[in-house]
């Protein structure tokens, strides 16, 4: 928990620091990159505005509010995989790969890691790359999950069949376990599994509403920081929990076969 929070604070401060490796980089929206062999594939997201939340959804999703993100960032194309975690473990910066619940490792999303474990991985990526890696904020996550759409899921208001890995969602994994990342279609911005597969931890402290929430894309840090926010739903839960707007929480010391994460890389403005 402390490590993850430390990297969020470092991310805020980093805008005041010049990193030579970043100063030479030019980014285009949709550009993909990976900072090392074994590092996650990242995709550049451009600035923009969107309506976050849903006034017709659960109380936790209200009030819907306009958020403007005036900076570019890069988000992981996929949830972090066992292979990517193993690259960190081999350099003794992360704990050994946790239990895969018998589903498989490789390209399956990493599971059974705590919030503190994630902090170790973020530190390793940041030190290895020379840029700041962190968890996305709720706003950054939902912005990328919606990918310019306003429907319940990026593909529409009905879950349909075989669009995502969630209970009764029509895939061979639904209700049984996680799927290898990228097993379903990407959203319009090229991100996979933003709906279902595994819950994804984000940087925000839990607050049961959006009253007074930041509107600039930053993480909300005035809530219950012992229970960080999770987004996206999972293979175990019903489709309504995989909607773009749905949000919930988990205790920071929880490790589960339902929870994973994806990373954000800050880019030089």
Coordinates of C-alpha atoms in Angstrom, one line a residue:
X1 CA 0.0 0.0 0.0
X2 CA 2.7 2.5 1.0
X3 CA 4.7 1.7 -2.1
X4 CA 1.8 2.3 -4.4
X5 CA 0.9 5.5 -2.7
X6 CA 4.6 6.6 -2.8
X7 CA 4.6 6.1 -6.6
X8 CA 1.4 8.2 -6.9
X9 CA 3.0 11.0 -5.0
X10 CA 6.2 10.6 -7.0
X11 CA 4.1 10.9 -10.2
X12 CA 2.7 14.2 -9.1
X13 CA 6.1 15.6 -8.2
X14 CA 7.7 14.3 -11.4
X15 CA 6.0 17.0 -13.5
X16 CA 8.6 19.4 -11.8
X17 CA 11.5 17.2 -12.8
X18 CA 13.2 16.9 -16.2
X19 CA 14.1 13.4 -17.3
X20 CA 16.5 13.5 -20.2
X21 CA 15.2 10.2 -21.6
X22 CA 11.7 11.6 -21.9
X23 CA 12.8 15.0 -23.3
X24 CA 13.9 13.4 -26.6
X25 CA 10.6 11.4 -27.1
X26 CA 7.8 12.4 -29.3
X27 CA 4.5 10.7 -28.9
X28 CA 1.5 10.1 -31.2
X29 CA -1.9 9.0 -30.0
X30 CA -2.3 5.3 -30.5
X31 CA 1.5 4.7 -30.6
X32 CA 2.6 1.5 -29.0
X33 CA 5.9 0.8 -27.2
X34 CA 7.5 -1.5 -24.6
X35 CA 10.4 -0.3 -22.5
X36 CA 12.2 -3.6 -22.3
X37 CA 11.9 -7.2 -23.4
X38 CA 9.4 -8.5 -20.8
X39 CA 8.0 -5.1 -20.0
X40 CA 4.3 -4.6 -20.8
X41 CA 3.1 -3.3 -24.1
X42 CA 1.9 0.3 -23.7
X43 CA -0.4 2.5 -25.9
X44 CA -0.5 6.3 -26.0
X45 CA -3.8 8.0 -25.0
X46 CA -4.4 11.6 -26.0
X47 CA -6.0 14.4 -24.0
X48 CA -9.7 14.7 -23.9
X49 CA -13.0 15.1 -21.9
X50 CA -15.7 12.6 -21.0
X51 CA -18.6 12.1 -18.7
X52 CA -17.5 9.9 -15.8
X53 CA -20.0 7.8 -13.8
X54 CA -23.7 7.1 -14.4
X55 CA -26.6 8.9 -12.8
X56 CA -28.8 5.9 -13.6
X57 CA -26.4 3.4 -12.2
X58 CA -25.5 2.4 -8.7
X59 CA -25.2 5.1 -6.0
X60 CA -21.4 4.7 -6.1
X61 CA -21.4 5.9 -9.7
X62 CA -23.1 9.2 -8.9
X63 CA -23.1 12.0 -9.7
X64 CA -22.0 11.7 -13.3
X65 CA -19.5 14.5 -13.9
X66 CA -17.4 16.0 -16.7
X67 CA -13.7 15.2 -16.5
X68 CA -11.0 16.8 -18.6
X69 CA -7.6 15.2 -19.0
X70 CA -5.3 17.7 -20.5
X71 CA -2.2 15.5 -20.9
X72 CA -1.2 12.4 -22.8
X73 CA -0.4 9.1 -21.0
X74 CA 0.3 5.5 -21.9
X75 CA -1.8 2.7 -20.6
X76 CA -1.1 -1.0 -20.7
X77 CA -2.7 -2.7 -23.7
X78 CA -3.4 -5.7 -21.5
X79 CA -3.6 -6.6 -17.8
X80 CA -0.2 -7.5 -16.4
X81 CA 0.5 -11.1 -17.2
X82 CA 2.3 -13.9 -15.3
X83 CA 5.1 -13.6 -17.9
X84 CA 5.6 -9.9 -17.2
X85 CA 5.5 -10.5 -13.5
X86 CA 8.1 -13.2 -13.8
X87 CA 10.5 -10.8 -15.6
X88 CA 10.4 -8.7 -12.4
X89 CA 10.8 -11.8 -10.1
X90 CA 13.8 -13.0 -12.0
X91 CA 15.6 -9.8 -11.1
X92 CA 14.5 -10.3 -7.5
X93 CA 12.5 -7.1 -7.5
X94 CA 9.1 -8.9 -7.1
X95 CA 8.1 -12.0 -5.2
X96 CA 7.9 -15.3 -7.0
X97 CA 4.9 -15.8 -9.2
X98 CA 1.9 -16.5 -7.0
X99 CA -0.7 -19.3 -7.3
X100 CA -2.3 -19.4 -10.8
X101 CA -5.3 -21.4 -9.4
X102 CA -4.5 -24.1 -11.9
X103 CA -5.6 -22.0 -14.9
X104 CA -2.1 -21.4 -16.3
X105 CA 0.5 -18.7 -16.2
X106 CA 2.2 -17.2 -19.3
X107 CA -0.3 -14.8 -20.9
X108 CA -2.9 -15.1 -18.2
X109 CA -3.4 -12.0 -16.0
X110 CA -1.4 -12.0 -12.8
X111 CA -3.6 -12.8 -9.8
X112 CA -3.2 -13.3 -6.1
X113 CA -1.0 -10.2 -5.6
X114 CA -1.6 -7.6 -2.9
X115 CA -1.5 -3.8 -3.4
X116 CA 1.9 -3.8 -1.8
X117 CA 3.2 -6.4 -4.2
X118 CA 2.0 -4.2 -7.1
X119 CA 4.1 -1.4 -5.6
X120 CA 7.2 -3.6 -6.0
X121 CA 6.4 -4.2 -9.6
X122 CA 5.8 -0.5 -10.3
X123 CA 9.1 0.4 -8.6
X124 CA 10.9 -2.1 -10.8
X125 CA 9.3 -0.8 -14.0
X126 CA 10.0 2.8 -13.1
X127 CA 13.7 2.2 -12.2
X128 CA 14.2 0.0 -15.3
X129 CA 12.6 2.4 -17.8
X130 CA 13.6 5.8 -16.3
X131 CA 10.0 7.0 -16.5
X132 CA 7.2 6.9 -13.9
X133 CA 5.0 3.9 -13.9
X134 CA 2.0 3.8 -11.6
X135 CA -1.6 2.6 -11.3
X136 CA -4.0 4.7 -13.4
X137 CA -6.5 6.9 -11.6
X138 CA -10.2 5.9 -11.8
X139 CA -10.7 8.8 -14.2
X140 CA -7.8 7.7 -16.5
X141 CA -9.0 4.1 -16.3
X142 CA -12.6 4.9 -17.2
X143 CA -11.5 7.4 -20.0
X144 CA -9.6 4.6 -21.6
X145 CA -12.2 1.9 -21.0
X146 CA -14.9 4.0 -22.6
X147 CA -12.6 4.9 -25.5
X148 CA -15.0 7.7 -26.7
X149 CA -18.2 5.7 -26.2
X150 CA -21.1 6.6 -23.9
X151 CA -22.8 3.2 -23.7
X152 CA -22.7 0.7 -20.8
X153 CA -19.9 -1.3 -22.5
X154 CA -17.7 0.0 -25.3
X155 CA -19.7 -2.2 -27.8
X156 CA -23.2 -1.1 -26.6
X157 CA -25.7 -1.2 -23.8
X158 CA -26.2 -5.0 -23.9
X159 CA -23.5 -7.4 -22.8
X160 CA -24.2 -9.7 -25.8
X161 CA -22.3 -13.0 -26.2
X162 CA -18.6 -13.6 -26.1
X163 CA -17.6 -9.9 -25.9
X164 CA -16.0 -10.3 -22.5
X165 CA -15.2 -12.8 -19.7
X166 CA -17.9 -12.4 -17.1
X167 CA -20.5 -14.7 -15.6
X168 CA -23.1 -15.6 -18.2
X169 CA -21.3 -13.6 -20.9
X170 CA -21.2 -16.5 -23.3
X171 CA -17.5 -17.4 -23.4
X172 CA -15.8 -20.7 -22.5
X173 CA -14.2 -19.0 -19.5
X174 CA -17.3 -17.2 -18.2
X175 CA -17.9 -18.1 -14.5
X176 CA -15.0 -20.6 -14.5
X177 CA -11.8 -18.6 -14.5
X178 CA -9.6 -15.9 -16.2
X179 CA -8.8 -16.0 -19.9
X180 CA -5.4 -15.3 -21.5
X181 CA -5.2 -11.6 -22.1
X182 CA -6.4 -10.4 -25.5
X183 CA -8.9 -13.3 -25.9
X184 CA -11.7 -10.8 -26.8
X185 CA -11.9 -7.9 -29.2
X186 CA -10.1 -4.7 -28.2
X187 CA -12.0 -1.5 -27.6
X188 CA -11.9 1.4 -30.1
X189 CA -8.6 2.7 -28.6
X190 CA -7.0 -0.7 -28.7
X191 CA -7.2 -1.8 -25.0
X192 CA -8.2 -5.4 -24.1
X193 CA -10.2 -6.8 -21.2
X194 CA -11.3 -3.4 -19.7
X195 CA -14.6 -5.2 -19.2
X196 CA -14.4 -8.5 -17.2
X197 CA -11.6 -11.1 -17.0
X198 CA -10.1 -9.7 -13.7
X199 CA -10.8 -6.7 -11.5
X200 CA -8.2 -4.0 -11.8
X201 CA -6.9 -2.0 -8.9
X202 CA -6.5 1.7 -9.5
X203 CA -4.8 4.5 -7.5
X204 CA -7.8 6.1 -5.8
X205 CA -8.8 5.7 -2.2
X206 CA -12.4 4.5 -1.9
X207 CA -15.2 7.1 -1.6
X208 CA -18.9 5.9 -1.9
X209 CA -19.8 8.7 -4.3
X210 CA -18.4 11.3 -6.7
X211 CA -19.3 14.4 -4.8
X212 CA -16.3 16.8 -4.9
X213 CA -14.3 14.2 -7.0
X214 CA -11.4 15.6 -9.0
X215 CA -12.3 16.7 -12.6
X216 CA -8.8 16.8 -14.0
X217 CA -8.0 13.1 -14.2
X218 CA -6.1 12.9 -10.9
X219 CA -6.7 10.2 -8.3
X220 CA -9.0 10.9 -5.4
X221 CA -6.9 10.6 -2.2
X222 CA -9.4 11.8 0.5
X223 CA -11.3 8.6 0.9
X224 CA -10.6 5.3 2.7
X225 CA -7.0 4.5 1.6
X226 CA -7.2 1.1 3.3
X227 CA -9.7 0.1 0.6
X228 CA -8.4 1.1 -2.9
X229 CA -10.9 1.2 -5.8
X230 CA -11.2 -1.7 -8.2
X231 CA -12.7 -1.4 -11.7
X232 CA -13.8 -3.6 -14.6
X233 CA -15.5 -6.6 -13.0
X234 CA -14.2 -10.2 -13.5
X235 CA -14.9 -13.7 -14.9
X236 CA -16.8 -14.5 -11.6
X237 CA -19.2 -11.6 -11.5
X238 CA -22.3 -10.8 -13.5
X239 CA -22.1 -8.4 -16.5
X240 CA -23.5 -5.3 -14.7
X241 CA -20.4 -5.2 -12.6
X242 CA -18.3 -5.0 -15.7
X243 CA -19.9 -1.9 -17.1
X244 CA -17.6 1.1 -17.8
X245 CA -19.0 3.1 -14.9
X246 CA -19.1 0.4 -12.2
X247 CA -16.7 0.8 -9.3
X248 CA -16.1 -0.9 -6.0
X249 CA -13.3 -1.5 -3.5
X250 CA -11.1 -4.2 -1.9
X251 CA -9.0 -4.2 1.2
X252 CA -5.3 -3.4 0.5
X253 CA -4.1 -6.7 1.9
X254 CA -6.4 -8.8 -0.2
X255 CA -5.0 -11.2 -2.8
X256 CA -7.5 -13.0 -4.9
X257 CA -8.0 -15.0 -8.1
X258 CA -10.4 -12.2 -9.1
X259 CA -8.1 -9.2 -9.0
X260 CA -5.2 -8.1 -11.3
X261 CA -4.0 -4.7 -12.5
X262 CA -2.7 -2.8 -15.5
X263 CA -0.1 0.0 -15.5
X264 CA 0.1 3.6 -16.6
X265 CA 3.3 5.2 -17.9
X266 CA 3.6 9.0 -17.6
X267 CA 4.8 10.8 -20.7
X268 CA 6.7 14.0 -21.1
X269 CA 4.3 16.9 -21.8

